[in-house]
């Protein structure tokens, strides 16, 4: 109904995309620019969901997209302002990702599709579980996890170390429209539900959806996409 042409890119090491050890956020932005150029896409909008958020922000900062929606965005948890707000186990992983990324990658390389499923199911509020545990959704979610790990866990491990460590992205340089979406019940992706993250991006607008959680991309896709298309249409 919205006339959206949806393209999903596998980051290196995920799905069928060739692994690229040591890759960075800037590398992904360069990949997106090259892909858009070769496909003749012109002005494009991007949705960065969960751990995809910093990769999407790198694209916005690197001129690869013309509008951006961050949805249930994984925040920059290595930011010192969150030091006292993180659970102890997460704090240890953030410190390891920051100071010894190679060891951190080895830790995250221990994850499997089943472990990821268990992690999400164990940390989600009831409003999210009502979405994730629907038979059809659960089957597709599990299939997506299996596809993501088809080449092994290294792609996920590299992604996670990048996301948990300092991003090194100049958010103040972003000049494209950015909307930041969180479900009201989401306590997983950002200690302050993106309040500080939104403030760091010039002109960004924060939306909190009542009654929704981390599954807001699926429960409220229409308003998210309508808003994004509206930003893209604005000169």
CSV table of C-alpha atoms in Angstrom, one decimal:
chain,number,residue,atom,x,y,z
A,1,UNK,CA,0.0,0.0,0.0
A,2,UNK,CA,2.9,2.4,0.7
A,3,UNK,CA,4.8,1.7,-2.5
A,4,UNK,CA,7.9,0.8,-0.7
A,5,UNK,CA,10.7,-1.1,-2.5
A,6,UNK,CA,12.3,-2.9,0.4
A,7,UNK,CA,16.0,-4.1,0.1
A,8,UNK,CA,17.7,-5.9,2.9
A,9,UNK,CA,21.5,-6.1,2.8
A,10,UNK,CA,23.4,-8.9,4.5
A,11,UNK,CA,26.4,-7.4,6.3
A,12,UNK,CA,29.7,-9.2,5.8
A,13,UNK,CA,29.7,-12.7,7.4
A,14,UNK,CA,25.9,-12.7,7.8
A,15,UNK,CA,23.6,-14.7,5.5
A,16,UNK,CA,25.4,-15.2,2.2
A,17,UNK,CA,27.6,-12.1,2.4
A,18,UNK,CA,31.3,-12.7,2.2
A,19,UNK,CA,33.1,-12.3,5.6
A,20,UNK,CA,35.3,-9.3,6.0
A,21,UNK,CA,37.3,-9.7,9.3
A,22,UNK,CA,38.2,-6.4,10.9
A,23,UNK,CA,35.5,-4.5,9.0
A,24,UNK,CA,34.2,-1.2,10.4
A,25,UNK,CA,31.1,0.9,10.4
A,26,UNK,CA,32.7,3.1,7.7
A,27,UNK,CA,33.2,0.0,5.5
A,28,UNK,CA,29.5,-0.8,5.7
A,29,UNK,CA,28.6,2.8,4.7
A,30,UNK,CA,31.0,2.5,1.7
A,31,UNK,CA,29.3,-0.8,0.7
A,32,UNK,CA,25.9,0.8,0.8
A,33,UNK,CA,27.0,3.7,-1.3
A,34,UNK,CA,28.5,1.3,-3.9
A,35,UNK,CA,25.4,-0.8,-3.9
A,36,UNK,CA,23.1,2.2,-4.4
A,37,UNK,CA,25.3,3.5,-7.2
A,38,UNK,CA,25.4,0.2,-9.0
A,39,UNK,CA,21.7,-0.3,-8.7
A,40,UNK,CA,20.9,3.3,-9.7
A,41,UNK,CA,18.8,3.8,-6.6
A,42,UNK,CA,19.2,7.6,-6.3
A,43,UNK,CA,17.7,9.0,-3.0
A,44,UNK,CA,17.2,6.2,-0.6
A,45,UNK,CA,15.8,5.9,3.0
A,46,UNK,CA,17.1,3.4,5.5
A,47,UNK,CA,15.7,1.7,8.6
A,48,UNK,CA,18.2,0.6,11.2
A,49,UNK,CA,16.6,-1.8,13.7
A,50,UNK,CA,18.2,-3.0,17.0
A,51,UNK,CA,21.9,-3.7,16.5
A,52,UNK,CA,21.7,-2.4,13.0
A,53,UNK,CA,21.3,1.2,14.4
A,54,UNK,CA,25.0,2.2,14.5
A,55,UNK,CA,25.5,0.8,11.0
A,56,UNK,CA,22.6,2.9,9.8
A,57,UNK,CA,24.0,5.9,11.6
A,58,UNK,CA,27.3,5.4,9.9
A,59,UNK,CA,25.4,5.4,6.6
A,60,UNK,CA,23.7,8.7,7.5
A,61,UNK,CA,27.0,10.3,8.6
A,62,UNK,CA,28.7,9.0,5.5
A,63,UNK,CA,26.2,10.4,3.0
A,64,UNK,CA,24.9,7.0,2.0
A,65,UNK,CA,21.2,7.7,2.7
A,66,UNK,CA,18.8,10.6,2.4
A,67,UNK,CA,16.6,9.8,5.4
A,68,UNK,CA,16.8,7.4,8.4
A,69,UNK,CA,14.5,5.7,10.9
A,70,UNK,CA,16.2,4.1,13.9
A,71,UNK,CA,13.9,1.5,15.4
A,72,UNK,CA,14.5,-0.1,18.8
A,73,UNK,CA,18.0,1.2,18.4
A,74,UNK,CA,20.8,-0.4,20.3
A,75,UNK,CA,22.4,2.6,22.0
A,76,UNK,CA,26.1,3.4,22.4
A,77,UNK,CA,26.4,1.6,25.7
A,78,UNK,CA,30.1,2.2,25.8
A,79,UNK,CA,29.3,5.9,26.3
A,80,UNK,CA,30.6,6.8,29.8
A,81,UNK,CA,27.2,8.3,30.8
A,82,UNK,CA,25.8,4.8,30.9
A,83,UNK,CA,28.5,3.4,33.1
A,84,UNK,CA,26.3,3.2,36.2
A,85,UNK,CA,23.2,2.2,34.3
A,86,UNK,CA,24.2,-1.2,32.8
A,87,UNK,CA,23.7,-4.6,34.4
A,88,UNK,CA,27.0,-6.0,35.6
A,89,UNK,CA,27.3,-8.7,33.0
A,90,UNK,CA,26.6,-6.3,30.2
A,91,UNK,CA,29.1,-3.8,31.7
A,92,UNK,CA,31.8,-6.5,31.5
A,93,UNK,CA,31.0,-7.3,27.9
A,94,UNK,CA,31.1,-3.6,27.0
A,95,UNK,CA,34.5,-3.2,28.8
A,96,UNK,CA,35.9,-6.3,27.0
A,97,UNK,CA,34.6,-5.0,23.6
A,98,UNK,CA,36.2,-1.6,24.3
A,99,UNK,CA,39.6,-2.8,25.6
A,100,UNK,CA,40.1,-6.2,24.1
A,101,UNK,CA,37.9,-6.6,21.0
A,102,UNK,CA,39.6,-9.7,19.8
A,103,UNK,CA,38.7,-11.6,23.0
A,104,UNK,CA,35.2,-10.1,22.9
A,105,UNK,CA,34.7,-11.5,19.4
A,106,UNK,CA,35.7,-15.0,20.7
A,107,UNK,CA,33.1,-14.7,23.4
A,108,UNK,CA,30.3,-13.7,21.0
A,109,UNK,CA,31.4,-16.4,18.5
A,110,UNK,CA,30.0,-18.8,21.0
A,111,UNK,CA,26.5,-17.8,20.1
A,112,UNK,CA,24.2,-19.9,18.0
A,113,UNK,CA,20.7,-19.3,16.5
A,114,UNK,CA,19.1,-21.2,19.4
A,115,UNK,CA,21.1,-19.1,21.9
A,116,UNK,CA,19.9,-15.9,20.2
A,117,UNK,CA,16.3,-17.1,20.3
A,118,UNK,CA,16.6,-17.9,24.0
A,119,UNK,CA,18.2,-14.5,24.7
A,120,UNK,CA,15.4,-12.6,23.0
A,121,UNK,CA,12.6,-14.7,24.5
A,122,UNK,CA,14.2,-14.4,28.0
A,123,UNK,CA,14.6,-10.7,27.9
A,124,UNK,CA,11.4,-9.6,26.2
A,125,UNK,CA,8.2,-8.1,27.9
A,126,UNK,CA,4.8,-9.8,27.4
A,127,UNK,CA,3.8,-7.4,24.6
A,128,UNK,CA,6.8,-8.6,22.6
A,129,UNK,CA,6.4,-12.3,23.4
A,130,UNK,CA,2.8,-12.0,22.1
A,131,UNK,CA,4.4,-11.1,18.7
A,132,UNK,CA,7.5,-13.3,18.7
A,133,UNK,CA,5.7,-16.5,19.8
A,134,UNK,CA,3.0,-16.4,17.1
A,135,UNK,CA,3.4,-19.6,15.1
A,136,UNK,CA,4.0,-17.9,11.8
A,137,UNK,CA,6.3,-15.2,13.1
A,138,UNK,CA,8.3,-17.5,15.3
A,139,UNK,CA,9.0,-19.8,12.3
A,140,UNK,CA,10.2,-16.9,10.2
A,141,UNK,CA,12.2,-15.4,13.0
A,142,UNK,CA,14.0,-18.8,13.6
A,143,UNK,CA,14.6,-19.1,9.9
A,144,UNK,CA,16.2,-15.6,9.8
A,145,UNK,CA,18.4,-16.6,12.7
A,146,UNK,CA,19.5,-19.7,10.9
A,147,UNK,CA,20.3,-17.8,7.7
A,148,UNK,CA,22.2,-15.2,9.6
A,149,UNK,CA,24.5,-17.9,11.1
A,150,UNK,CA,24.7,-19.9,7.9
A,151,UNK,CA,28.5,-19.2,7.6
A,152,UNK,CA,29.1,-19.5,11.3
A,153,UNK,CA,29.0,-17.0,14.2
A,154,UNK,CA,31.9,-14.7,13.2
A,155,UNK,CA,29.7,-12.2,11.3
A,156,UNK,CA,27.5,-11.7,14.4
A,157,UNK,CA,30.5,-11.6,16.7
A,158,UNK,CA,32.1,-8.8,14.7
A,159,UNK,CA,28.8,-6.8,14.5
A,160,UNK,CA,28.3,-7.1,18.3
A,161,UNK,CA,31.9,-6.0,19.2
A,162,UNK,CA,31.4,-2.9,16.9
A,163,UNK,CA,28.0,-2.1,18.4
A,164,UNK,CA,29.1,-2.6,22.1
A,165,UNK,CA,32.4,-0.7,21.8
A,166,UNK,CA,32.8,3.0,21.2
A,167,UNK,CA,31.2,3.8,17.8
A,168,UNK,CA,33.5,6.5,16.6
A,169,UNK,CA,30.7,8.0,14.5
A,170,UNK,CA,30.4,11.8,14.4
A,171,UNK,CA,26.6,12.0,15.0
A,172,UNK,CA,26.8,15.8,15.0
A,173,UNK,CA,27.7,15.6,11.3
A,174,UNK,CA,24.5,14.0,10.3
A,175,UNK,CA,22.4,16.4,8.1
A,176,UNK,CA,19.6,14.1,6.9
A,177,UNK,CA,16.2,13.7,8.7
A,178,UNK,CA,16.4,11.1,11.4
A,179,UNK,CA,13.4,9.6,13.4
A,180,UNK,CA,14.1,7.5,16.5
A,181,UNK,CA,11.4,5.0,17.5
A,182,UNK,CA,11.1,3.1,20.7
A,183,UNK,CA,8.3,1.0,22.3
A,184,UNK,CA,7.2,2.3,25.7
A,185,UNK,CA,7.9,-1.1,27.2
A,186,UNK,CA,11.3,-1.5,25.7
A,187,UNK,CA,13.9,-1.7,28.4
A,188,UNK,CA,16.5,-3.6,26.4
A,189,UNK,CA,18.0,-1.5,23.7
A,190,UNK,CA,18.8,1.8,25.4
A,191,UNK,CA,19.1,2.7,29.1
A,192,UNK,CA,17.2,5.9,28.5
A,193,UNK,CA,15.1,4.8,25.5
A,194,UNK,CA,17.1,6.9,23.1
A,195,UNK,CA,16.7,10.3,24.8
A,196,UNK,CA,20.4,11.0,24.8
A,197,UNK,CA,21.0,9.4,21.4
A,198,UNK,CA,18.3,11.5,19.8
A,199,UNK,CA,19.8,14.7,21.4
A,200,UNK,CA,23.2,13.9,19.8
A,201,UNK,CA,21.7,13.9,16.2
A,202,UNK,CA,20.9,17.3,14.8
A,203,UNK,CA,17.2,17.7,14.2
A,204,UNK,CA,16.3,14.1,15.2
A,205,UNK,CA,12.8,13.4,16.4
A,206,UNK,CA,12.1,10.8,19.1
A,207,UNK,CA,8.8,8.8,19.1
A,208,UNK,CA,7.7,6.5,21.9
A,209,UNK,CA,4.9,4.1,21.0
A,210,UNK,CA,2.5,3.3,23.9
A,211,UNK,CA,2.0,-0.3,24.7
A,212,UNK,CA,4.7,-1.5,22.4
A,213,UNK,CA,8.1,-3.0,23.2
A,214,UNK,CA,11.2,-4.0,21.2
A,215,UNK,CA,9.0,-5.5,18.5
A,216,UNK,CA,7.7,-2.0,17.4
A,217,UNK,CA,9.1,-2.5,13.9
A,218,UNK,CA,6.6,-5.2,13.4
A,219,UNK,CA,3.7,-3.9,15.5
A,220,UNK,CA,3.9,-0.3,14.1
A,221,UNK,CA,5.6,-0.7,10.7
A,222,UNK,CA,3.0,1.5,8.9
A,223,UNK,CA,3.5,4.8,10.9
A,224,UNK,CA,7.3,4.2,10.9
A,225,UNK,CA,7.4,3.8,7.1
A,226,UNK,CA,4.9,6.6,6.4
A,227,UNK,CA,7.0,9.0,8.5
A,228,UNK,CA,10.2,7.9,6.8
A,229,UNK,CA,8.7,8.3,3.3
A,230,UNK,CA,7.5,11.8,4.3
A,231,UNK,CA,11.0,12.7,5.3
A,232,UNK,CA,12.3,11.4,2.0
A,233,UNK,CA,9.8,13.4,0.0
A,234,UNK,CA,10.8,16.7,1.7
A,235,UNK,CA,13.4,18.5,-0.4
